[in-house]
PDB file of C-alpha atoms in Angstrom:
ATOM      1  CA  MET A 298      20.185  -8.425  -0.276  1.00  0.00           C
ATOM      2  CA  ASP A 299      22.457  -7.898  -3.278  1.00  0.00           C
ATOM      3  CA  PHE A 300      21.097  -7.409  -6.791  1.00  0.00           C
ATOM      4  CA  GLU A 301      21.662 -10.997  -7.961  1.00  0.00           C
ATOM      5  CA  ALA A 302      19.886 -12.500  -4.934  1.00  0.00           C
ATOM      6  CA  PHE A 303      17.075  -9.957  -5.308  1.00  0.00           C
ATOM      7  CA  GLU A 304      16.549 -10.847  -8.957  1.00  0.00           C
ATOM      8  CA  ARG A 305      16.524 -14.602  -8.197  1.00  0.00           C
ATOM      9  CA  GLU A 306      13.977 -14.129  -5.416  1.00  0.00           C
ATOM     10  CA  ALA A 307      11.803 -11.880  -7.552  1.00  0.00           C
ATOM     11  CA  ARG A 308      11.726 -14.302 -10.460  1.00  0.00           C
ATOM     12  CA  GLN A 309      10.926 -17.231  -8.167  1.00  0.00           C
ATOM     13  CA  VAL A 310       8.006 -15.322  -6.687  1.00  0.00           C
ATOM     14  CA  TYR A 311       6.845 -14.251 -10.146  1.00  0.00           C
ATOM     15  CA  GLU A 312       6.919 -17.824 -11.485  1.00  0.00           C
ATOM     16  CA  ALA A 313       5.053 -19.048  -8.385  1.00  0.00           C
ATOM     17  CA  ILE A 314       2.067 -16.814  -9.176  1.00  0.00           C
ATOM     18  CA  PRO A 315      -0.497 -19.049 -10.943  1.00  0.00           C
ATOM     19  CA  PRO A 316      -0.282 -18.667 -14.753  1.00  0.00           C
ATOM     20  CA  ARG A 317      -3.956 -17.705 -15.039  1.00  0.00           C
ATOM     21  CA  TYR A 318      -3.204 -14.498 -13.109  1.00  0.00           C
ATOM     22  CA  ARG A 319      -0.177 -13.750 -15.302  1.00  0.00           C
ATOM     23  CA  GLU A 320      -2.032 -14.195 -18.586  1.00  0.00           C
ATOM     24  CA  GLY A 321      -1.245 -11.187 -20.737  1.00  0.00           C
ATOM     25  CA  VAL A 322       1.849 -10.268 -18.696  1.00  0.00           C
ATOM     26  CA  ASP A 323       4.868 -10.422 -20.990  1.00  0.00           C
ATOM     27  CA  GLY A 324       7.404 -10.686 -18.219  1.00  0.00           C
ATOM     28  CA  LEU A 325       9.255  -9.207 -15.282  1.00  0.00           C
ATOM     29  CA  THR A 326      12.048  -6.641 -15.616  1.00  0.00           C
ATOM     30  CA  VAL A 327      14.313  -6.026 -12.616  1.00  0.00           C
ATOM     31  CA  HIS A 328      16.244  -2.751 -12.536  1.00  0.00           C
ATOM     32  CA  ARG A 329      19.307  -1.912 -10.473  1.00  0.00           C
ATOM     33  CA  ARG A 330      18.475   1.774 -10.148  1.00  0.00           C
ATOM     34  CA  PRO A 331      16.080   3.269  -7.630  1.00  0.00           C
ATOM     35  CA  LEU A 332      12.966   5.025  -8.888  1.00  0.00           C
ATOM     36  CA  HIS A 333      12.337   8.271  -7.025  1.00  0.00           C
ATOM     37  CA  HIS A 334       8.711   9.204  -6.441  1.00  0.00           C
ATOM     38  CA  PRO A 335       7.803  12.083  -8.801  1.00  0.00           C
ATOM     39  CA  ARG A 336       6.311  14.286  -6.041  1.00  0.00           C
ATOM     40  CA  PHE A 337       7.546  13.124  -2.630  1.00  0.00           C
ATOM     41  CA  ALA A 338      11.187  13.773  -1.735  1.00  0.00           C
ATOM     42  CA  GLY A 339      12.935  10.833  -0.073  1.00  0.00           C
ATOM     43  CA  ILE A 340      10.266   8.350  -1.210  1.00  0.00           C
ATOM     44  CA  TYR A 341      10.853   5.590  -3.732  1.00  0.00           C
ATOM     45  CA  THR A 342       8.607   3.574  -6.044  1.00  0.00           C
ATOM     46  CA  LEU A 343       9.177  -0.156  -5.544  1.00  0.00           C
ATOM     47  CA  GLY A 344       7.444  -1.430  -8.659  1.00  0.00           C
ATOM     48  CA  GLU A 345       5.327  -0.542 -11.662  1.00  0.00           C
ATOM     49  CA  CYS A 346       3.011  -2.288 -14.095  1.00  0.00           C
ATOM     50  CA  ALA A 347       3.407  -0.880 -17.608  1.00  0.00           C
ATOM     51  CA  THR A 348       0.256  -1.724 -19.573  1.00  0.00           C
ATOM     52  CA  GLU A 349      -0.641  -1.132 -23.209  1.00  0.00           C
ATOM     53  CA  SER A 350      -3.981  -1.772 -24.866  1.00  0.00           C
ATOM     54  CA  TYR A 351      -4.505  -2.496 -28.540  1.00  0.00           C
ATOM     55  CA  PRO A 352      -7.646  -1.648 -30.549  1.00  0.00           C
ATOM     56  CA  SER A 353     -10.393  -4.201 -30.106  1.00  0.00           C
ATOM     57  CA  ASN A 354     -14.086  -4.451 -29.366  1.00  0.00           C
ATOM     58  CA  TRP A 355     -13.310  -6.220 -26.110  1.00  0.00           C
ATOM     59  CA  GLU A 356     -10.588  -6.323 -23.470  1.00  0.00           C
ATOM     60  CA  GLY A 357      -8.585  -9.494 -22.885  1.00  0.00           C
ATOM     61  CA  PRO A 358      -5.056 -10.946 -22.721  1.00  0.00           C
ATOM     62  CA  GLU A 359      -4.760 -10.631 -26.511  1.00  0.00           C
ATOM     63  CA  THR A 360      -5.363  -6.849 -26.438  1.00  0.00           C
ATOM     64  CA  VAL A 361      -4.038  -5.839 -23.004  1.00  0.00           C
ATOM     65  CA  ARG A 362      -0.338  -6.555 -22.483  1.00  0.00           C
ATOM     66  CA  SER A 363       1.759  -5.659 -19.447  1.00  0.00           C
ATOM     67  CA  VAL A 364       5.321  -5.788 -18.175  1.00  0.00           C
ATOM     68  CA  VAL A 365       6.032  -5.685 -14.431  1.00  0.00           C
ATOM     69  CA  HIS A 366       9.047  -3.657 -13.270  1.00  0.00           C
ATOM     70  CA  LEU A 367      10.830  -3.917  -9.915  1.00  0.00           C
ATOM     71  CA  TYR A 368      13.486  -1.463  -8.730  1.00  0.00           C
ATOM     72  CA  TRP A 369      16.180  -3.061  -6.567  1.00  0.00           C
ATOM     73  CA  GLY A 370      17.634   0.353  -5.747  1.00  0.00           C
ATOM     74  CA  SER A 371      14.317   1.437  -4.198  1.00  0.00           C
ATOM     75  CA  PHE A 372      14.189  -1.664  -2.003  1.00  0.00           C
ATOM     76  CA  GLN A 373      17.804  -1.066  -1.001  1.00  0.00           C
ATOM     77  CA  ALA A 374      17.059   2.555  -0.050  1.00  0.00           C
ATOM     78  CA  LEU A 375      14.148   1.522   2.189  1.00  0.00           C
ATOM     79  CA  ALA A 376      16.167  -1.282   3.788  1.00  0.00           C
ATOM     80  CA  GLY A 377      18.880   1.245   4.593  1.00  0.00           C
ATOM     81  CA  VAL A 378      16.572   3.239   6.878  1.00  0.00           C
ATOM     82  CA  ASN A 379      14.555   0.332   8.303  1.00  0.00           C
ATOM     83  CA  PRO A 380      16.537  -2.453  10.031  1.00  0.00           C
ATOM     84  CA  ALA A 381      13.372  -4.602  10.163  1.00  0.00           C
ATOM     85  CA  PHE A 382      12.808  -4.414   6.398  1.00  0.00           C
ATOM     86  CA  ASP A 383      11.741  -7.863   5.155  1.00  0.00           C
ATOM     87  CA  TRP A 384      13.052  -8.220   1.602  1.00  0.00           C
ATOM     88  CA  ALA A 385      11.157 -11.425   0.769  1.00  0.00           C
ATOM     89  CA  GLU A 386       7.832 -10.159   2.097  1.00  0.00           C
ATOM     90  CA  GLN A 387       8.128  -6.848   0.266  1.00  0.00           C
ATOM     91  CA  ILE A 388       9.066  -8.532  -3.018  1.00  0.00           C
ATOM     92  CA  TRP A 389       5.944 -10.670  -2.747  1.00  0.00           C
ATOM     93  CA  GLU A 390       3.729  -7.720  -1.736  1.00  0.00           C
ATOM     94  CA  THR A 391       5.003  -5.548  -4.576  1.00  0.00           C
ATOM     95  CA  LEU A 392       4.742  -8.217  -7.270  1.00  0.00           C
ATOM     96  CA  THR A 393       1.198  -9.228  -6.340  1.00  0.00           C
ATOM     97  CA  HIS A 394       0.206  -5.561  -6.172  1.00  0.00           C
ATOM     98  CA  GLU A 395       1.525  -4.924  -9.683  1.00  0.00           C
ATOM     99  CA  ILE A 396      -0.113  -8.084 -11.060  1.00  0.00           C
ATOM    100  CA  ARG A 397      -3.386  -6.728  -9.691  1.00  0.00           C
ATOM    101  CA  HIS A 398      -2.824  -3.634 -11.837  1.00  0.00           C
ATOM    102  CA  HIS A 399      -2.823  -5.910 -14.867  1.00  0.00           C
ATOM    103  CA  LEU A 400      -5.885  -7.897 -13.800  1.00  0.00           C
ATOM    104  CA  GLU A 401      -7.892  -4.722 -13.288  1.00  0.00           C
ATOM    105  CA  SER A 402      -6.840  -3.530 -16.742  1.00  0.00           C
ATOM    106  CA  LEU A 403      -8.214  -6.790 -18.176  1.00  0.00           C
ATOM    107  CA  ALA A 404     -11.482  -6.102 -16.357  1.00  0.00           C
ATOM    108  CA  ASP A 405     -11.517  -2.575 -17.869  1.00  0.00           C
ATOM    109  CA  ARG A 406     -11.052  -1.065 -14.404  1.00  0.00           C
ATOM    110  CA  ASP A 407      -8.540   1.501 -13.222  1.00  0.00           C
ATOM    111  CA  ASP A 408      -8.891   1.310  -9.453  1.00  0.00           C
ATOM    112  CA  LEU A 409      -5.141   1.145  -9.015  1.00  0.00           C
ATOM    113  CA  GLY A 410      -3.644   2.778 -12.076  1.00  0.00           C
ATOM    114  CA  GLY A 411      -5.395   6.140 -11.837  1.00  0.00           C
ATOM    115  CA  VAL A 412      -6.325   5.905  -8.144  1.00  0.00           C
ATOM    116  CA  ASP A 413      -9.729   7.185  -9.230  1.00  0.00           C
ATOM    117  CA  TYR A 414     -11.525   4.879  -6.839  1.00  0.00           C
ATOM    118  CA  ALA A 415      -9.425   5.957  -3.840  1.00  0.00           C
ATOM    119  CA  MET A 416      -9.962   9.632  -4.637  1.00  0.00           C
ATOM    120  CA  GLU A 417     -13.696   9.084  -5.068  1.00  0.00           C
ATOM    121  CA  GLN A 418     -13.951   7.337  -1.703  1.00  0.00           C
ATOM    122  CA  ALA A 419     -11.850  10.051  -0.015  1.00  0.00           C
ATOM    123  CA  PHE A 420     -14.230  12.636  -1.484  1.00  0.00           C
ATOM    124  CA  GLN A 421     -17.215  10.796   0.007  1.00  0.00           C
ATOM    125  CA  ARG A 422     -15.481  10.448   3.363  1.00  0.00           C
ATOM    126  CA  ASP A 423     -14.661  14.185   3.510  1.00  0.00           C
ATOM    127  CA  ARG A 424     -18.342  14.956   2.998  1.00  0.00           C
ATOM    128  CA  GLY A 425     -19.619  12.574   5.639  1.00  0.00           C
ATOM    129  CA  LEU A 426     -20.996  10.067   3.136  1.00  0.00           C
ATOM    130  CA  ASP A 427     -20.599   6.278   3.258  1.00  0.00           C
ATOM    131  CA  PHE A 428     -17.190   5.071   2.096  1.00  0.00           C
ATOM    132  CA  GLU A 429     -15.202   1.849   1.943  1.00  0.00           C
ATOM    133  CA  PRO A 430     -12.906   1.902   5.019  1.00  0.00           C
ATOM    134  CA  HIS A 431      -9.962   0.320   3.182  1.00  0.00           C
ATOM    135  CA  TYR A 432     -10.232   2.529   0.095  1.00  0.00           C
ATOM    136  CA  TYR A 433      -6.677   3.830   0.472  1.00  0.00           C
ATOM    137  CA  ARG A 434      -5.272   0.387  -0.408  1.00  0.00           C
ATOM    138  CA  HIS A 435      -6.352   1.040  -4.000  1.00  0.00           C
ATOM    139  CA  GLY A 436      -3.749   3.784  -4.220  1.00  0.00           C
ATOM    140  CA  ASP A 437      -0.187   3.407  -5.460  1.00  0.00           C
ATOM    141  CA  ARG A 438       1.867   1.315  -3.061  1.00  0.00           C
ATOM    142  CA  ILE A 439       5.015   3.352  -2.381  1.00  0.00           C
ATOM    143  CA  GLY A 440       6.368   1.388   0.574  1.00  0.00           C
ATOM    144  CA  PRO A 441       5.519  -1.344   3.095  1.00  0.00           C
ATOM    145  CA  GLY A 442       1.970  -0.497   4.170  1.00  0.00           C
ATOM    146  CA  VAL A 443       2.231   2.961   2.559  1.00  0.00           C
ATOM    147  CA  TYR A 444      -0.225   4.048  -0.133  1.00  0.00           C
ATOM    148  CA  ALA A 445      -0.507   7.261  -2.150  1.00  0.00           C
ATOM    149  CA  ALA A 446      -3.497   8.736  -3.947  1.00  0.00           C
ATOM    150  CA  GLU A 447      -2.222  11.893  -5.626  1.00  0.00           C
ATOM    151  CA  ASP A 448      -1.116  14.148  -2.706  1.00  0.00           C
ATOM    152  CA  ASP A 449      -2.734  11.985   0.002  1.00  0.00           C
ATOM    153  CA  VAL A 450      -0.476   9.431   1.692  1.00  0.00           C
ATOM    154  CA  TYR A 451      -1.737   6.738   4.077  1.00  0.00           C
ATOM    155  CA  ILE A 452       0.542   4.826   6.448  1.00  0.00           C
ATOM    156  CA  GLU A 453      -1.179   1.673   7.683  1.00  0.00           C
ATOM    157  CA  GLN A 454      -0.374   0.072  11.033  1.00  0.00           C
ATOM    158  CA  HIS A 455      -1.930  -3.066  12.505  1.00  0.00           C
ATOM    159  CA  TRP A 456      -2.508  -3.142  16.258  1.00  0.00           C
ATOM    160  CA  LYS A 457      -3.626  -5.760  18.734  1.00  0.00           C
ATOM    161  CA  PRO A 458      -5.983  -4.137  21.272  1.00  0.00           C
ATOM    162  CA  GLY A 459      -3.710  -5.043  24.189  1.00  0.00           C
ATOM    163  CA  ASP A 460      -0.622  -3.575  22.552  1.00  0.00           C
ATOM    164  CA  PHE A 461      -2.574  -0.442  21.666  1.00  0.00           C
ATOM    165  CA  ALA A 462      -3.750   0.004  25.249  1.00  0.00           C
ATOM    166  CA  ARG A 463      -0.191  -0.292  26.591  1.00  0.00           C
ATOM    167  CA  ALA A 464       1.421   2.052  24.062  1.00  0.00           C
ATOM    168  CA  GLU A 465       2.278   5.539  25.306  1.00  0.00           C
ATOM    169  CA  THR A 466       2.651   7.081  21.846  1.00  0.00           C
ATOM    170  CA  ILE A 467       2.170   6.020  18.228  1.00  0.00           C
ATOM    171  CA  ARG A 468       5.390   5.979  16.214  1.00  0.00           C
ATOM    172  CA  PHE A 469       5.827   5.946  12.453  1.00  0.00           C
ATOM    173  CA  ALA A 470       8.463   6.617   9.798  1.00  0.00           C
ATOM    174  CA  TRP A 471       8.256   8.898   6.798  1.00  0.00           C
ATOM    175  CA  ALA A 472      10.893   9.913   4.251  1.00  0.00           C
ATOM    176  CA  GLY A 473      13.715   8.400   6.292  1.00  0.00           C
ATOM    177  CA  ARG A 474      12.757  10.103   9.579  1.00  0.00           C
ATOM    178  CA  ASN A 475      11.006   8.826  12.691  1.00  0.00           C
ATOM    179  CA  TYR A 476       7.995  10.569  14.189  1.00  0.00           C
ATOM    180  CA  GLU A 477       5.512  10.066  16.990  1.00  0.00           C
ATOM    181  CA  ILE A 478       2.073  11.353  17.908  1.00  0.00           C
ATOM    182  CA  GLY A 479       0.037  11.296  21.082  1.00  0.00           C
ATOM    183  CA  HIS A 480      -1.922   8.166  21.885  1.00  0.00           C
ATOM    184  CA  PRO A 481      -5.529   8.367  20.604  1.00  0.00           C
ATOM    185  CA  VAL A 482      -8.326   7.390  22.963  1.00  0.00           C
ATOM    186  CA  GLU A 483      -9.968   4.815  20.701  1.00  0.00           C
ATOM    187  CA  LEU A 484      -8.614   2.184  18.314  1.00  0.00           C
ATOM    188  CA  GLY A 485     -11.899   0.990  16.848  1.00  0.00           C
ATOM    189  CA  ASP A 486     -11.715  -1.307  13.858  1.00  0.00           C
ATOM    190  CA  ILE A 487      -9.972   1.387  11.854  1.00  0.00           C
ATOM    191  CA  HIS A 488      -8.841   4.847  12.931  1.00  0.00           C
ATOM    192  CA  PHE A 489      -7.776   7.563  10.467  1.00  0.00           C
ATOM    193  CA  ILE A 490      -5.421  10.106  12.052  1.00  0.00           C
ATOM    194  CA  ARG A 491      -4.643  13.221  10.009  1.00  0.00           C
ATOM    195  CA  ILE A 492      -1.215  14.709  10.663  1.00  0.00           C
ATOM    196  CA  VAL A 493      -2.076  18.404  10.796  1.00  0.00           C
ATOM    197  CA  GLU A 494       1.306  19.703  12.005  1.00  0.00           C
ATOM    198  CA  GLY A 495       4.895  18.525  12.118  1.00  0.00           C
ATOM    199  CA  ILE A 496       5.259  17.376   8.506  1.00  0.00           C
ATOM    200  CA  PRO A 497       4.932  19.980   5.743  1.00  0.00           C
ATOM    201  CA  ALA A 498       2.347  19.316   3.052  1.00  0.00           C
ATOM    202  CA  PRO A 499       2.152  18.063   0.429  1.00  0.00           C
ATOM    203  CA  PRO A 500       1.837  15.227   0.929  1.00  0.00           C
ATOM    204  CA  PHE A 501      -1.147  15.242   3.250  1.00  0.00           C
ATOM    205  CA  LEU A 502      -0.276  12.417   5.603  1.00  0.00           C
ATOM    206  CA  GLU A 503      -2.621  10.122   7.508  1.00  0.00           C
ATOM    207  CA  LEU A 504      -1.926   7.245   9.833  1.00  0.00           C
ATOM    208  CA  VAL A 505      -4.424   4.406   9.530  1.00  0.00           C
ATOM    209  CA  LEU A 506      -4.568   2.268  12.662  1.00  0.00           C
ATOM    210  CA  VAL A 507      -6.222  -1.083  11.940  1.00  0.00           C
ATOM    211  CA  ARG A 508      -7.353  -3.503  14.610  1.00  0.00           C
ATOM    212  CA  ARG A 509      -5.636  -6.849  14.116  1.00  0.00           C
ATOM    213  CA  GLU A 510      -8.258  -9.597  13.986  1.00  0.00           C
ATOM    214  CA  SER A 511      -8.198 -13.360  13.629  1.00  0.00           C
ATOM    215  CA  TRP A 512      -9.627 -14.860  10.468  1.00  0.00           C
ATOM    216  CA  VAL A 513     -12.471 -16.300  12.608  1.00  0.00           C
ATOM    217  CA  THR A 514     -13.489 -12.821  13.766  1.00  0.00           C
ATOM    218  CA  ARG A 515     -13.365 -11.477  10.215  1.00  0.00           C
ATOM    219  CA  ALA A 516     -15.465 -14.396   8.954  1.00  0.00           C
ATOM    220  CA  LEU A 517     -18.086 -13.919  11.688  1.00  0.00           C
ATOM    221  CA  ARG A 518     -18.275 -10.220  10.924  1.00  0.00           C
ATOM    222  CA  ALA A 519     -18.893 -10.986   7.246  1.00  0.00           C
ATOM    223  CA  LEU A 520     -21.559 -13.592   8.035  1.00  0.00           C
ATOM    224  CA  ARG A 521     -23.375 -11.281  10.435  1.00  0.00           C
ATOM    225  CA  ARG A 522     -22.881  -8.330   8.101  1.00  0.00           C
ATOM    226  CA  THR A 523     -21.899  -6.165  11.027  1.00  0.00           C
ATOM    227  CA  GLY A 524     -20.377  -2.785  10.324  1.00  0.00           C
ATOM    228  CA  MET A 525     -16.988  -1.475  11.320  1.00  0.00           C
ATOM    229  CA  ASP A 526     -16.216   1.064  14.042  1.00  0.00           C
ATOM    230  CA  VAL A 527     -14.404   3.809  12.112  1.00  0.00           C
ATOM    231  CA  TYR A 528     -12.819   6.759  13.927  1.00  0.00           C
ATOM    232  CA  GLU A 529     -11.173   9.934  12.667  1.00  0.00           C
ATOM    233  CA  SER A 530      -8.958  12.394  14.527  1.00  0.00           C
ATOM    234  CA  ASP A 531      -6.159  14.936  14.066  1.00  0.00           C
ATOM    235  CA  ALA A 532      -2.667  14.843  15.521  1.00  0.00           C
ATOM    236  CA  VAL A 533       0.581  16.796  15.666  1.00  0.00           C
ATOM    237  CA  ALA A 534       3.712  14.831  14.750  1.00  0.00           C
ATOM    238  CA  VAL A 535       7.058  15.426  16.452  1.00  0.00           C
ATOM    239  CA  GLU A 536      10.373  14.004  15.343  1.00  0.00           C
ATOM    240  CA  ALA A 537      11.539  11.063  17.465  1.00  0.00           C
ATOM    241  CA  GLU A 538      14.764   9.201  18.077  1.00  0.00           C
ATOM    242  CA  ALA A 539      15.228   5.871  16.323  1.00  0.00           C
ATOM    243  CA  GLU A 540      14.351   2.881  18.490  1.00  0.00           C
TER     244      GLU A 540
END
């Protein structure tokens, strides 16, 4: 997708977001250049929400103003290494993610901006305490299904149980290279797999395998207040040929 088409698509998606969610957002800026991630070589930032607050006794659209930035060059770089890259889907995902930054600033929260919440939940998980299974999604979104919380990076994959059972290995991409790990025994509802060898740290990389469910199953789970089956394991990554 060339820059002009990208900018048209981005502005259409931005204008389609209901105005009540964009209250206090002063606009969308689309940049040609890529934005390299400050710590991870070969990784690009797709978008940012630049927010400023002005002195007041309360937070609201009049005191919290934001501008959303998208980086066409970052999208182009990712599309260059992933033939299945869906430009339209990733524009929508990135814009809604950055708008959420703004909404949480209005609510005087910083779950996304400082990734404090994700780090807190990771801390609880490491110590065997209760944690929110999808905490990593509160981190910075640095790619399709890829989230970063400081030096921790989570790559999310959704699996149907049948496809998982038939797979011989689990494949993933990182920093423009393809990798695979051995097939874990269990999928569960969510399975965290730490990559302990094969990719130098930092970052500290984890695959997050998520069971794909229908909306009916998710609704029934919520109504019955049933818990999730969460698994954790370690794996060694080896470089793989592109499919």
